[in-house]
mmCIF file of C-alpha atoms in Angstrom:
data_model
loop_
_atom_site.group_PDB
_atom_site.id
_atom_site.type_symbol
_atom_site.label_atom_id
_atom_site.label_comp_id
_atom_site.label_asym_id
_atom_site.label_seq_id
_atom_site.Cartn_x
_atom_site.Cartn_y
_atom_site.Cartn_z
ATOM 1 C CA MET A 7 122.930 148.542 110.808
ATOM 2 C CA ASP A 8 126.680 148.704 110.490
ATOM 3 C CA ALA A 9 128.782 150.689 112.949
ATOM 4 C CA LEU A 10 129.394 153.609 110.601
ATOM 5 C CA ALA A 11 125.671 153.953 109.879
ATOM 6 C CA TRP A 12 125.022 153.831 113.623
ATOM 7 C CA LEU A 13 127.658 156.506 114.270
ATOM 8 C CA ASN A 14 126.141 158.721 111.573
ATOM 9 C CA SER A 15 122.597 158.374 112.935
ATOM 10 C CA ALA A 16 123.187 158.173 116.691
ATOM 11 C CA PRO A 17 122.094 161.084 118.871
ATOM 12 C CA PRO A 18 125.026 163.493 119.286
ATOM 13 C CA ALA A 19 125.606 162.610 122.945
ATOM 14 C CA GLU A 20 125.819 158.875 122.142
ATOM 15 C CA ALA A 21 128.128 159.429 119.177
ATOM 16 C CA GLU A 22 130.347 161.731 121.254
ATOM 17 C CA ALA A 23 130.534 159.141 124.053
ATOM 18 C CA ALA A 24 131.553 156.462 121.544
ATOM 19 C CA LEU A 25 134.242 158.683 120.025
ATOM 20 C CA PHE A 26 135.422 159.800 123.477
ATOM 21 C CA ARG A 27 136.383 156.153 124.100
ATOM 22 C CA CYS A 28 138.692 156.487 121.088
ATOM 23 C CA CYS A 29 140.280 159.749 122.228
ATOM 24 C CA GLY A 30 139.582 161.200 125.672
ATOM 25 C CA CYS A 31 139.161 164.773 124.475
ATOM 26 C CA ALA A 32 135.618 166.133 124.695
ATOM 27 C CA GLY A 33 136.223 168.956 122.207
ATOM 28 C CA TRP A 34 137.682 166.555 119.650
ATOM 29 C CA ALA A 35 134.780 164.094 120.029
ATOM 30 C CA HIS A 36 132.276 166.930 119.628
ATOM 31 C CA ALA A 37 134.029 168.291 116.532
ATOM 32 C CA VAL A 38 134.092 164.863 114.872
ATOM 33 C CA VAL A 39 130.377 164.412 115.605
ATOM 34 C CA VAL A 40 129.636 167.814 114.083
ATOM 35 C CA ALA A 41 131.433 166.628 110.916
ATOM 36 C CA ARG A 42 128.811 163.878 110.434
ATOM 37 C CA PRO A 43 127.575 162.322 108.317
ATOM 38 C CA VAL A 44 130.661 160.674 106.909
ATOM 39 C CA GLY A 45 130.483 158.453 103.850
ATOM 40 C CA SER A 46 133.087 155.878 104.770
ATOM 41 C CA ALA A 47 135.509 154.719 107.427
ATOM 42 C CA ALA A 48 138.229 156.610 105.541
ATOM 43 C CA ASP A 49 136.140 159.795 105.726
ATOM 44 C CA LEU A 50 135.671 159.286 109.464
ATOM 45 C CA MET A 51 139.412 158.809 109.906
ATOM 46 C CA ALA A 52 140.093 161.952 107.865
ATOM 47 C CA ALA A 53 137.673 163.951 110.042
ATOM 48 C CA ALA A 54 139.294 162.525 113.186
ATOM 49 C CA GLU A 55 142.769 163.477 111.978
ATOM 50 C CA ARG A 56 141.666 166.931 110.799
ATOM 51 C CA GLU A 57 140.074 167.728 114.157
ATOM 52 C CA TRP A 58 143.056 166.355 116.092
ATOM 53 C CA ALA A 59 145.366 168.621 114.060
ATOM 54 C CA ARG A 60 143.267 171.564 115.327
ATOM 55 C CA ALA A 61 143.489 170.479 118.976
ATOM 56 C CA SER A 62 144.842 172.959 121.493
ATOM 57 C CA ARG A 63 147.516 172.113 124.050
ATOM 58 C CA GLN A 64 144.737 171.825 126.633
ATOM 59 C CA ASP A 65 142.820 169.395 124.382
ATOM 60 C CA ILE A 66 145.930 167.278 123.882
ATOM 61 C CA LEU A 67 146.645 167.135 127.612
ATOM 62 C CA GLU A 68 143.009 166.219 128.267
ATOM 63 C CA ALA A 69 143.363 163.246 125.920
ATOM 64 C CA PHE A 70 146.620 162.205 127.585
ATOM 65 C CA SER A 71 144.926 162.286 131.005
ATOM 66 C CA HIS A 72 142.624 159.488 129.859
ATOM 67 C CA HIS A 73 145.466 157.000 129.465
ATOM 68 C CA PRO A 74 147.083 154.781 132.070
ATOM 69 C CA ARG A 75 150.820 154.842 132.421
ATOM 70 C CA ILE A 76 152.535 152.204 130.314
ATOM 71 C CA GLY A 77 152.706 149.051 132.407
ATOM 72 C CA ASP A 78 150.341 150.325 135.132
ATOM 73 C CA ARG A 79 147.816 147.501 134.999
ATOM 74 C CA GLU A 80 146.049 148.448 138.228
ATOM 75 C CA SER A 81 145.013 151.905 136.995
ATOM 76 C CA LEU A 82 143.681 150.319 133.803
ATOM 77 C CA LYS A 83 140.941 148.680 135.846
ATOM 78 C CA THR A 84 140.190 151.414 138.361
ATOM 79 C CA ARG A 85 140.656 154.740 136.566
ATOM 80 C CA PHE A 86 139.878 153.725 132.975
ATOM 81 C CA PRO A 87 136.972 151.262 133.048
ATOM 82 C CA LEU A 88 135.501 152.356 129.677
ATOM 83 C CA THR A 89 138.731 151.690 127.787
ATOM 84 C CA HIS A 90 140.213 149.012 130.052
ATOM 85 C CA GLY A 91 139.823 146.241 127.481
ATOM 86 C CA TRP A 92 141.321 148.287 124.669
ATOM 87 C CA SER A 93 144.238 149.553 126.772
ATOM 88 C CA ASN A 94 144.871 146.070 128.093
ATOM 89 C CA GLU A 95 145.129 144.739 124.529
ATOM 90 C CA GLU A 96 147.315 147.671 123.466
ATOM 91 C CA GLN A 97 149.712 147.049 126.344
ATOM 92 C CA ALA A 98 149.602 143.252 126.126
ATOM 93 C CA GLU A 99 153.324 142.965 125.356
ATOM 94 C CA ALA A 100 154.211 145.137 128.363
ATOM 95 C CA SER A 101 152.360 142.760 130.666
ATOM 96 C CA LEU A 102 154.799 139.996 129.682
ATOM 97 C CA ALA A 103 157.839 142.003 130.798
ATOM 98 C CA ALA A 104 160.175 141.015 133.591
ATOM 99 C CA GLU A 105 159.709 142.882 136.872
ATOM 100 C CA ASN A 106 162.978 144.790 136.446
ATOM 101 C CA VAL A 107 161.812 146.131 133.053
ATOM 102 C CA LEU A 108 158.469 147.180 134.565
ATOM 103 C CA ASP A 109 160.376 148.898 137.380
ATOM 104 C CA GLU A 110 162.508 150.732 134.812
ATOM 105 C CA LEU A 111 159.363 151.764 132.925
ATOM 106 C CA ALA A 112 157.836 153.081 136.147
ATOM 107 C CA GLN A 113 161.005 155.076 136.915
ATOM 108 C CA GLY A 114 161.189 156.356 133.326
ATOM 109 C CA ASN A 115 157.532 157.390 133.481
ATOM 110 C CA ARG A 116 158.227 159.414 136.635
ATOM 111 C CA GLU A 117 161.214 161.145 134.992
ATOM 112 C CA TYR A 118 159.202 161.817 131.843
ATOM 113 C CA GLU A 119 156.269 163.308 133.777
ATOM 114 C CA LYS A 120 158.605 165.501 135.804
ATOM 115 C CA ARG A 121 160.271 166.794 132.631
ATOM 116 C CA PHE A 122 157.188 167.236 130.422
ATOM 117 C CA GLY A 123 154.237 167.588 132.800
ATOM 118 C CA HIS A 124 152.215 164.736 131.282
ATOM 119 C CA ILE A 125 152.417 160.978 131.024
ATOM 120 C CA PHE A 126 154.479 159.195 128.407
ATOM 121 C CA ILE A 127 152.202 158.442 125.456
ATOM 122 C CA VAL A 128 153.190 155.787 122.955
ATOM 123 C CA CYS A 129 151.115 153.610 120.684
ATOM 124 C CA ALA A 130 151.927 150.410 122.549
ATOM 125 C CA SER A 131 150.242 147.956 120.177
ATOM 126 C CA GLY A 132 152.742 145.304 119.151
ATOM 127 C CA LYS A 133 155.606 146.824 121.143
ATOM 128 C CA THR A 134 157.454 144.991 123.877
ATOM 129 C CA ALA A 135 158.119 146.646 127.202
ATOM 130 C CA GLY A 136 161.801 146.851 126.232
ATOM 131 C CA GLU A 137 160.938 148.669 123.011
ATOM 132 C CA MET A 138 158.733 151.121 124.887
ATOM 133 C CA LEU A 139 161.436 151.647 127.487
ATOM 134 C CA ALA A 140 163.929 152.452 124.713
ATOM 135 C CA LEU A 141 161.473 154.914 123.135
ATOM 136 C CA LEU A 142 160.843 156.532 126.494
ATOM 137 C CA GLY A 143 164.573 156.946 127.069
ATOM 138 C CA ALA A 144 165.137 158.421 123.617
ATOM 139 C CA ARG A 145 162.245 160.864 123.960
ATOM 140 C CA LEU A 146 163.418 162.150 127.347
ATOM 141 C CA SER A 147 166.019 164.271 125.537
ATOM 142 C CA ASN A 148 163.410 166.034 123.365
ATOM 143 C CA GLU A 149 162.569 169.680 123.881
ATOM 144 C CA PRO A 150 159.147 170.003 125.572
ATOM 145 C CA ALA A 151 157.341 171.638 122.610
ATOM 146 C CA PHE A 152 158.683 169.023 120.209
ATOM 147 C CA GLU A 153 157.848 166.183 122.595
ATOM 148 C CA LEU A 154 154.254 167.389 122.872
ATOM 149 C CA LYS A 155 153.993 167.075 119.069
ATOM 150 C CA VAL A 156 155.536 163.591 119.156
ATOM 151 C CA ALA A 157 153.176 162.489 121.935
ATOM 152 C CA ALA A 158 150.183 164.001 120.105
ATOM 153 C CA GLY A 159 151.180 161.968 117.038
ATOM 154 C CA GLU A 160 151.256 158.827 119.182
ATOM 155 C CA GLN A 161 147.811 159.744 120.525
ATOM 156 C CA MET A 162 146.513 159.904 116.950
ATOM 157 C CA LYS A 163 147.955 156.443 116.235
ATOM 158 C CA ILE A 164 146.074 155.118 119.264
ATOM 159 C CA THR A 165 142.930 156.947 118.177
ATOM 160 C CA ARG A 166 143.083 155.397 114.701
ATOM 161 C CA LEU A 167 143.320 151.904 116.191
ATOM 162 C CA ARG A 168 140.444 152.609 118.537
ATOM 163 C CA ILE A 169 138.235 154.001 115.772
ATOM 164 C CA GLU A 170 138.890 150.783 113.834
ATOM 165 C CA ARG A 171 137.793 148.813 116.911
ATOM 166 C CA LEU A 172 134.738 151.011 117.357
ATOM 167 C CA LEU A 173 133.726 150.389 113.758
ATOM 168 C CA SER A 174 134.055 146.639 114.256
ATOM 169 C CA GLU A 175 131.881 146.486 117.390
ATOM 170 C CA PRO A 176 128.195 145.577 117.343
ATOM 171 C CA HIS A 177 125.807 148.425 118.188
ATOM 172 C CA PRO A 178 122.510 148.357 120.070
ATOM 173 C CA THR A 179 120.363 148.608 116.939
ATOM 174 C CA GLU A 180 122.370 145.928 115.159
ATOM 175 C CA SER A 181 120.821 142.471 114.867
ATOM 176 C CA LYS A 182 122.499 139.795 116.979
ATOM 177 C CA ALA A 183 121.154 136.983 114.759
#
């Protein structure tokens, strides 16, 4: 059974748990499960994007709360065990940064959180720590309502990547032969 077939046929709670790993918003995961069955990966992605576009501010902040701060490797392991591997891969470039860049990211994260009330969200895949630091600095001047939309867009980029990973993983009913 391929991953999409599994997702379509899994009990709702199991499907929601799998999707929650992709985006830490319970309402979003539930809404995407309700949209089942989907005919293709593209249909799943369309449902995911449609439901994310309907997300409330509270839903968006819930999803953000399920991410570690950029460069915070310790919280990846302790606070986010279900997505640790994915987040670690997504932030792989940041882990190669010099200590002073990581210190600047930590300081920028604190400034960002103070200004916007949530962590800095960026789709980190393929970005160096320096690139993320530059993005953080540029986004600090955004108005809060606009920045929430920018961050929500970054969350959707992350969600897309994670759905792709989910669809490439083996599932319990899949043969290991």
